[in-house]
Tab-separated table of C-alpha atoms in Angstrom:
chain	number	residue	atom	x	y	z
A	1	MET	CA	17.949	20.290	3.919
A	2	GLU	CA	17.803	23.146	1.325
A	3	LYS	CA	21.076	21.703	-0.375
A	4	LEU	CA	19.577	18.159	-0.317
A	5	GLU	CA	16.364	19.499	-1.954
A	6	GLY	CA	18.346	21.241	-4.592
A	7	ILE	CA	20.383	18.085	-5.268
A	8	LEU	CA	17.096	16.052	-5.434
A	9	HIS	CA	15.617	18.646	-7.852
A	10	LEU	CA	18.619	18.260	-10.243
A	11	ALA	CA	18.312	14.539	-10.191
A	12	SER	CA	14.598	14.723	-10.802
A	13	ARG	CA	15.366	16.758	-13.905
A	14	GLY	CA	17.819	13.965	-15.101
A	15	LEU	CA	20.891	16.166	-14.343
A	16	PHE	CA	22.663	13.340	-12.604
A	17	ASP	CA	26.226	14.675	-13.032
A	18	GLU	CA	25.338	18.003	-11.600
A	19	ALA	CA	23.539	16.386	-8.694
A	20	LEU	CA	26.540	14.272	-7.985
A	21	GLU	CA	28.896	17.261	-8.060
A	22	GLU	CA	26.701	19.012	-5.543
A	23	ALA	CA	26.378	15.987	-3.273
A	24	ARG	CA	30.187	15.714	-3.153
A	25	LYS	CA	30.253	19.227	-1.745
A	26	LEU	CA	28.251	18.313	1.329
A	27	GLU	CA	30.550	18.545	4.471
A	28	ASP	CA	28.735	16.148	6.757
A	29	PRO	CA	29.526	12.538	5.756
A	30	PHE	CA	26.085	11.234	6.702
A	31	ASP	CA	24.387	13.978	4.489
A	32	ARG	CA	26.830	13.223	1.702
A	33	VAL	CA	26.094	9.374	1.694
A	34	ASP	CA	22.361	10.164	2.070
A	35	ALA	CA	22.396	12.440	-0.966
A	36	LEU	CA	24.321	10.000	-3.086
A	37	LEU	CA	21.783	7.180	-2.308
A	38	GLU	CA	18.936	9.580	-3.136
A	39	ILE	CA	20.549	10.202	-6.494
A	40	ALA	CA	21.004	6.578	-6.988
A	41	ILE	CA	17.278	5.925	-6.275
A	42	LYS	CA	16.229	8.742	-8.665
A	43	ALA	CA	18.511	7.336	-11.415
A	44	SER	CA	17.055	3.846	-11.164
A	45	GLY	CA	15.808	2.802	-14.583
A	46	ILE	CA	16.771	5.951	-16.067
A	47	ASN	CA	20.480	6.235	-15.981
A	48	GLY	CA	22.280	3.018	-14.954
A	49	MET	CA	25.813	4.477	-14.980
A	50	ALA	CA	24.839	7.453	-12.781
A	51	GLN	CA	23.090	4.953	-10.347
A	52	GLN	CA	26.127	2.766	-10.187
A	53	ARG	CA	28.480	5.869	-9.721
A	54	ALA	CA	26.516	7.251	-6.816
A	55	LEU	CA	25.971	3.954	-5.204
A	56	GLY	CA	29.740	3.157	-5.409
A	57	GLU	CA	30.619	6.479	-3.800
A	58	ALA	CA	28.072	6.027	-1.104
A	59	VAL	CA	29.402	2.434	-0.124
A	60	GLU	CA	32.928	3.685	-0.060
A	61	LEU	CA	31.828	6.650	2.281
A	62	LEU	CA	29.877	4.531	4.482
A	63	ARG	CA	32.949	2.639	5.627
A	64	LYS	CA	34.171	5.897	7.103
A	65	ILE	CA	31.067	6.570	9.329
A	66	LYS	CA	31.456	5.338	12.772
A	67	ASP	CA	28.124	6.150	14.496
A	68	GLN	CA	25.963	2.965	14.781
A	69	TYR	CA	22.700	4.620	14.145
A	70	SER	CA	23.980	6.414	10.956
A	71	ARG	CA	25.528	3.159	9.733
A	72	ALA	CA	22.362	1.138	10.312
A	73	TYR	CA	20.275	3.894	8.591
A	74	LEU	CA	22.590	4.124	5.531
A	75	SER	CA	23.198	0.323	5.315
A	76	SER	CA	19.348	-0.205	5.074
A	77	LYS	CA	19.137	2.370	2.416
A	78	VAL	CA	22.127	0.875	0.426
A	79	ALA	CA	20.426	-2.455	0.530
A	80	TYR	CA	17.242	-0.890	-0.873
A	81	VAL	CA	19.249	0.450	-3.814
A	82	TYR	CA	20.689	-2.815	-4.541
A	83	SER	CA	17.281	-4.375	-4.539
A	84	LEU	CA	16.383	-1.833	-7.212
A	85	LEU	CA	19.296	-3.129	-9.179
A	86	GLY	CA	17.957	-6.768	-8.804
A	87	ASP	CA	20.904	-7.596	-6.721
A	88	TYR	CA	19.229	-9.333	-3.775
A	89	ASP	CA	22.191	-11.101	-2.527
A	90	THR	CA	24.197	-7.988	-1.827
A	91	ALA	CA	21.032	-6.154	-0.620
A	92	SER	CA	20.668	-8.945	2.106
A	93	GLU	CA	24.326	-8.576	3.100
A	94	PHE	CA	23.711	-4.842	3.753
A	95	PHE	CA	20.450	-5.536	5.607
A	96	GLU	CA	22.588	-7.868	7.886
A	97	VAL	CA	25.084	-5.068	8.428
A	98	ALA	CA	22.205	-2.878	9.448
A	99	ILE	CA	20.852	-5.505	11.791
A	100	ASP	CA	24.349	-5.827	13.451
A	101	GLU	CA	24.715	-1.970	13.846
A	102	ILE	CA	21.223	-1.661	15.444
A	103	ALA	CA	22.223	-4.390	17.937
A	104	ARG	CA	25.217	-2.125	19.001
A	105	ILE	CA	23.100	1.047	19.496
A	106	LYS	CA	22.972	1.852	23.268
A	107	ASP	CA	20.216	4.351	23.223
A	108	ILE	CA	16.649	2.672	23.401
A	109	ARG	CA	15.153	5.273	20.961
A	110	GLY	CA	17.938	4.797	18.481
A	111	GLN	CA	17.445	0.992	18.560
A	112	VAL	CA	13.706	1.344	18.057
A	113	ILE	CA	13.902	3.901	15.223
A	114	GLY	CA	16.821	2.003	13.667
A	115	LEU	CA	14.567	-1.117	13.562
A	116	CYS	CA	11.853	0.872	11.944
A	117	VAL	CA	14.154	2.364	9.261
A	118	LEU	CA	15.281	-1.252	8.627
A	119	ALA	CA	11.699	-2.470	8.397
A	120	HIS	CA	10.831	0.386	5.941
A	121	TYR	CA	13.525	-0.381	3.470
A	122	LEU	CA	12.968	-4.163	3.846
A	123	ALA	CA	9.346	-3.408	2.782
A	124	ARG	CA	10.319	-1.229	-0.138
A	125	SER	CA	12.764	-3.975	-1.321
A	126	GLY	CA	9.985	-6.615	-1.366
A	127	PHE	CA	10.758	-8.318	2.008
A	128	PHE	CA	7.184	-7.621	3.476
A	129	GLU	CA	7.041	-10.509	6.061
A	130	GLU	CA	10.507	-9.530	7.365
A	131	ALA	CA	9.520	-5.915	7.542
A	132	LEU	CA	6.465	-6.649	9.524
A	133	ALA	CA	8.470	-8.785	11.854
A	134	ARG	CA	10.928	-5.961	12.273
A	135	PHE	CA	8.204	-3.380	12.923
A	136	ASN	CA	6.795	-5.742	15.459
A	137	GLU	CA	10.244	-6.211	17.158
A	138	ALA	CA	10.397	-2.231	17.299
A	139	PHE	CA	6.989	-2.083	18.901
A	140	GLU	CA	7.714	-4.580	21.526
A	141	LEU	CA	11.099	-2.947	22.279
A	142	ALA	CA	9.401	0.397	22.727
A	143	VAL	CA	6.552	-1.177	25.014
A	144	SER	CA	9.075	-2.747	27.307
A	145	ALA	CA	11.599	0.160	27.322
A	146	GLY	CA	12.545	1.526	30.834
A	147	ILE	CA	11.551	5.216	29.984
A	148	ASP	CA	8.996	7.566	31.348
A	149	TYR	CA	5.379	7.103	30.108
A	150	ARG	CA	5.309	10.181	27.915
A	151	SER	CA	8.544	9.389	26.176
A	152	LYS	CA	7.191	5.852	25.627
A	153	ILE	CA	3.929	7.170	24.124
A	154	ASP	CA	5.836	9.569	21.894
A	155	LEU	CA	8.125	6.651	20.784
A	156	LEU	CA	5.331	4.351	19.938
A	157	ILE	CA	3.655	7.097	17.860
A	158	GLU	CA	6.932	7.436	15.908
A	159	VAL	CA	6.826	3.601	15.304
A	160	ALA	CA	3.351	3.802	13.922
A	161	SER	CA	4.041	6.927	11.813
A	162	ILE	CA	6.942	5.224	10.087
A	163	MET	CA	4.692	2.216	9.497
A	164	GLU	CA	2.119	4.479	7.913
A	165	ASN	CA	4.724	6.163	5.761
A	166	THR	CA	5.965	2.847	4.647
A	167	ALA	CA	2.512	1.817	3.592
A	168	ASP	CA	2.117	5.121	1.698
A	169	VAL	CA	4.967	4.097	-0.720
A	170	LEU	CA	3.668	0.489	-1.378
A	171	ASP	CA	1.234	-0.819	-3.818
A	172	SER	CA	-2.302	-1.426	-2.254
A	173	LYS	CA	-1.927	-5.165	-1.742
A	174	ASP	CA	1.333	-4.771	-0.035
A	175	ALA	CA	0.408	-1.739	2.006
A	176	ILE	CA	-2.742	-3.186	3.751
A	177	GLU	CA	-0.977	-5.015	6.625
A	178	PHE	CA	1.210	-2.117	7.491
A	179	TYR	CA	-1.822	0.204	7.467
A	180	LYS	CA	-3.713	-2.202	9.680
A	181	THR	CA	-0.841	-2.314	12.241
A	182	ALA	CA	-0.305	1.368	12.244
A	183	TYR	CA	-4.022	1.867	12.788
A	184	ASP	CA	-4.083	-0.634	15.679
A	185	ILE	CA	-1.237	1.346	17.373
A	186	PHE	CA	-2.787	4.829	16.922
A	187	ASP	CA	-6.222	3.465	18.065
A	188	LYS	CA	-4.850	1.935	21.246
A	189	LEU	CA	-2.957	5.035	22.110
A	190	ARG	CA	-6.275	7.023	21.467
A	191	VAL	CA	-4.568	9.348	18.865
A	192	GLY	CA	-8.006	9.729	17.232
A	193	GLN	CA	-7.277	11.843	14.160
A	194	ARG	CA	-4.252	9.842	13.120
A	195	ALA	CA	-6.233	6.617	13.668
A	196	ALA	CA	-8.979	8.097	11.472
A	197	ASP	CA	-6.524	9.085	8.768
A	198	VAL	CA	-5.016	5.731	8.541
A	199	GLU	CA	-8.294	4.009	8.662
A	200	LYS	CA	-9.284	5.946	5.615
A	201	LYS	CA	-5.951	4.970	3.845
A	202	LEU	CA	-6.586	1.309	4.742
A	203	SER	CA	-10.110	1.429	3.347
A	204	LEU	CA	-8.809	3.096	0.122
A	205	ALA	CA	-6.033	0.487	-0.221
A	206	ARG	CA	-8.683	-2.462	0.090
A	207	THR	CA	-10.939	-0.678	-2.451
A	208	VAL	CA	-8.234	-0.148	-5.168
A	209	TYR	CA	-6.615	-3.465	-4.346
A	210	PHE	CA	-5.340	-4.533	-7.754
A	211	PHE	CA	-4.187	-1.232	-9.217
A	212	GLY	CA	-3.806	1.109	-6.358
A	213	THR	CA	-0.240	2.354	-6.786
A	214	PRO	CA	0.891	5.084	-4.169
A	215	GLU	CA	0.447	7.876	-6.872
A	216	ILE	CA	-3.036	6.646	-7.655
A	217	ARG	CA	-4.101	6.498	-3.915
A	218	LYS	CA	-2.506	9.909	-3.280
A	219	ALA	CA	-4.684	11.439	-6.074
A	220	LEU	CA	-7.833	9.759	-4.867
A	221	LEU	CA	-7.232	10.945	-1.248
A	222	GLU	CA	-6.873	14.458	-2.451
A	223	GLY	CA	-10.056	14.268	-4.548
A	224	ARG	CA	-8.223	14.539	-7.922
A	225	TYR	CA	-10.324	11.723	-9.505
A	226	HIS	CA	-9.902	12.514	-13.178
A	227	TYR	CA	-6.260	12.891	-12.728
A	228	ALA	CA	-6.049	9.433	-11.133
A	229	VAL	CA	-7.973	8.066	-14.224
A	230	SER	CA	-5.507	9.758	-16.672
A	231	LEU	CA	-2.661	8.217	-14.721
A	232	LEU	CA	-4.310	4.784	-15.060
A	233	GLU	CA	-4.879	5.251	-18.767
A	234	LYS	CA	-1.230	6.206	-19.306
A	235	SER	CA	0.195	3.427	-17.257
A	236	THR	CA	-2.139	0.439	-17.880
A	237	LYS	CA	-1.388	-1.219	-21.097
A	238	ASP	CA	-4.004	-4.061	-20.974
A	239	PRO	CA	-7.475	-2.737	-21.549
A	240	GLN	CA	-8.956	-5.477	-19.267
A	241	ASP	CA	-6.790	-4.242	-16.452
A	242	LEU	CA	-7.871	-0.665	-17.140
A	243	PHE	CA	-11.572	-1.722	-16.905
A	244	ILE	CA	-10.975	-3.393	-13.523
A	245	ALA	CA	-8.896	-0.327	-12.405
A	246	LEU	CA	-11.664	2.042	-13.438
A	247	LEU	CA	-14.121	-0.069	-11.402
A	248	GLU	CA	-11.899	0.045	-8.314
A	249	VAL	CA	-11.679	3.883	-8.743
A	250	SER	CA	-15.460	4.383	-9.178
A	251	ALA	CA	-16.006	2.224	-6.142
A	252	TRP	CA	-13.902	4.532	-3.936
A	253	ILE	CA	-15.393	7.653	-5.342
A	254	LYS	CA	-18.914	6.264	-4.550
A	255	THR	CA	-17.716	5.311	-0.990
A	256	VAL	CA	-16.906	8.954	-0.286
A	257	GLY	CA	-20.132	10.073	-1.546
A	258	SER	CA	-19.266	11.827	-4.744
A	259	PRO	CA	-21.480	11.581	-7.804
A	260	GLU	CA	-18.412	11.614	-10.031
A	261	TYR	CA	-18.254	7.975	-9.725
A	262	LEU	CA	-21.088	7.609	-12.229
A	263	ASP	CA	-18.910	9.256	-15.033
A	264	ILE	CA	-16.078	6.853	-14.466
A	265	LEU	CA	-18.270	3.819	-14.016
A	266	GLY	CA	-19.904	4.787	-17.360
A	267	ALA	CA	-16.424	5.019	-18.910
A	268	ALA	CA	-15.621	1.501	-17.553
A	269	PHE	CA	-18.669	-0.024	-19.136
A	270	LYS	CA	-18.016	1.734	-22.549
A	271	LEU	CA	-14.670	0.045	-22.394
A	272	PHE	CA	-16.143	-3.362	-21.370
A	273	ASP	CA	-18.508	-3.107	-24.340
A	274	ARG	CA	-15.467	-3.049	-26.628
A	275	ILE	CA	-13.153	-5.627	-24.994
A	276	GLY	CA	-14.951	-8.364	-23.074
A	277	LEU	CA	-13.409	-9.912	-20.029
A	278	SER	CA	-11.323	-13.087	-19.203
A	279	GLU	CA	-12.599	-15.436	-16.460
A	280	LYS	CA	-10.367	-13.907	-13.959
A	281	ASN	CA	-11.486	-10.488	-14.559
A	282	VAL	CA	-15.186	-11.404	-14.677
A	283	GLN	CA	-14.684	-12.740	-11.100
A	284	ARG	CA	-12.949	-9.532	-10.063
A	285	ALA	CA	-15.660	-7.328	-11.523
A	286	ALA	CA	-18.461	-9.266	-9.878
A	287	VAL	CA	-16.716	-8.713	-6.383
A	288	ILE	CA	-16.108	-4.876	-6.978
A	289	LEU	CA	-19.603	-4.272	-8.260
A	290	THR	CA	-21.090	-6.124	-5.284
A	291	THR	CA	-19.058	-4.259	-2.774
A	292	MET	CA	-20.176	-0.918	-4.320
A	293	GLY	CA	-23.819	-2.010	-4.368
A	294	GLU	CA	-24.195	-2.288	-8.163
A	295	LEU	CA	-25.978	-5.637	-7.643
A	296	GLU	CA	-27.783	-5.902	-11.089
A	297	ARG	CA	-24.534	-5.480	-12.878
A	298	ALA	CA	-22.738	-7.792	-10.419
A	299	LEU	CA	-25.270	-10.499	-11.038
A	300	GLU	CA	-24.669	-10.254	-14.675
A	301	PHE	CA	-20.951	-10.869	-14.249
A	302	ALA	CA	-21.417	-13.450	-11.627
A	303	MET	CA	-23.498	-15.466	-14.009
A	304	LYS	CA	-20.737	-15.529	-16.531
A	305	ILE	CA	-18.199	-17.068	-14.118
A	306	VAL	CA	-17.415	-20.574	-15.305
A	307	ASP	CA	-15.953	-22.016	-12.140
A	308	PRO	CA	-19.015	-23.349	-10.186
A	309	VAL	CA	-17.301	-22.611	-6.765
A	310	LYS	CA	-16.382	-19.031	-7.649
A	311	ARG	CA	-19.714	-18.430	-9.229
A	312	ASP	CA	-21.491	-19.682	-6.050
A	313	GLU	CA	-19.247	-17.434	-3.948
A	314	ALA	CA	-20.200	-14.349	-5.983
A	315	LEU	CA	-23.876	-15.287	-5.873
A	316	GLU	CA	-23.745	-15.765	-2.082
A	317	SER	CA	-22.138	-12.116	-1.732
A	318	ILE	CA	-24.877	-10.535	-3.925
A	319	ALA	CA	-27.720	-12.381	-2.201
A	320	LEU	CA	-26.423	-11.104	1.196
A	321	LYS	CA	-26.080	-7.692	0.001
A	322	LEU	CA	-29.535	-7.634	-1.277
A	323	ALA	CA	-30.865	-8.889	1.999
A	324	GLU	CA	-28.899	-6.177	3.822
A	325	ARG	CA	-30.783	-3.581	1.903
A	326	LYS	CA	-34.038	-5.418	2.625
A	327	ASP	CA	-34.631	-6.706	-0.851
A	328	PHE	CA	-35.406	-10.050	0.396
A	329	SER	CA	-37.375	-11.629	-2.533
A	330	GLU	CA	-34.636	-10.799	-4.799
A	331	ALA	CA	-32.111	-12.151	-2.226
A	332	PHE	CA	-33.913	-15.515	-2.191
A	333	GLU	CA	-34.078	-15.600	-6.010
A	334	VAL	CA	-30.320	-15.161	-6.232
A	335	ALA	CA	-29.826	-17.816	-3.517
A	336	ALA	CA	-31.823	-20.173	-5.504
A	337	MET	CA	-29.168	-19.871	-8.311
A	338	VAL	CA	-26.415	-21.335	-6.089
A	339	SER	CA	-25.490	-24.756	-7.503
A	340	ASP	CA	-24.093	-26.394	-4.226
A	341	PRO	CA	-27.090	-27.567	-2.276
A	342	LYS	CA	-25.306	-27.323	1.055
A	343	LYS	CA	-24.149	-23.744	0.398
A	344	LYS	CA	-27.634	-22.956	-0.932
A	345	GLY	CA	-29.356	-24.205	2.370
A	346	VAL	CA	-26.823	-22.206	4.591
A	347	LEU	CA	-27.390	-19.090	2.485
A	348	VAL	CA	-31.150	-19.360	2.601
A	349	GLY	CA	-30.861	-19.641	6.451
A	350	LYS	CA	-28.663	-16.419	6.601
A	351	ILE	CA	-31.140	-14.437	4.531
A	352	SER	CA	-33.968	-15.667	6.691
A	353	GLU	CA	-32.083	-14.714	9.900
A	354	LEU	CA	-31.552	-11.173	8.440
A	355	LYS	CA	-35.174	-10.923	7.505
A	356	LYS	CA	-36.232	-11.756	11.005
A	357	LYS	CA	-33.597	-9.345	12.471
A	358	LEU	CA	-34.651	-6.440	10.401
A	359	GLY	CA	-38.268	-7.041	11.530
A	360	GLU	CA	-39.681	-8.302	8.073
A	361	GLU	CA	-42.477	-10.762	7.690
A	362	PHE	CA	-42.474	-13.706	5.351
């Protein structure tokens, strides 16, 4: 492990030749292939020659490994590296190799974990539906396994853990389904703290849906809010995108109860005053501001939406939020702005029901 960490440290510093030399010294063939693939991943988009060299050596060595689990694990990882190169045909071929090797594994735990590793790298390669299907296959296999109860629970926890780890390295919009499934497993197994941790990650991914990279989400979970903002400012070229990203970040910070959200929300609106917004981003802003309870500002954006259907949807959300916080007169006023008579009638009915439920009088 220490040797691998040293190799990865060299690769992280861009010293790929040195990292390759150290990887070649590893005695265990599995460790050598794994290290070479990690170098290829680190070199992606930085040093194409080093990436190709590391990948080529890894594929050559892979042919000499006989253990089915090792071959399945490494073939999945090779496929992922090919996907980084944009060679999805070759990536698919290696994923097929991994599937064939998993089918040959005799140990049930090896099969289940092999499927999870395959699913992990499918997801990282952009094959999200296939990844979820393989995770579900692993779950079903673990549930039906003829092993003792404690071993089965431990195996299911491993499945959920790999799902969670997979979601951690995906952008928010892609991570949500993996977090949801991992949460369901932890919750059903009554692993309370793990379920709570994943539920928080799921809530965060939903909140920073458009611009929640793994690095941004990690910073937000750790409470490093201004660092997250600085990352966004460096990585987001379009100022309109930055405005939406800042709204998302401020929404999360408000959710966790930190007053720092006001600073970031203020910075977002200073940016907005300079740039204006496209129709798409006006809709996004209205939704985010409604979710975080900034209803006056949300209403301003909602009224700028040109598409009458989208505008009515935004107004409906705002009206219901107002009703939920018992601002019924304002809720009815917003409902009156809905252009579709049928939707308006249904909305007024919902607000009236809420008013009755909360014990208010007309």
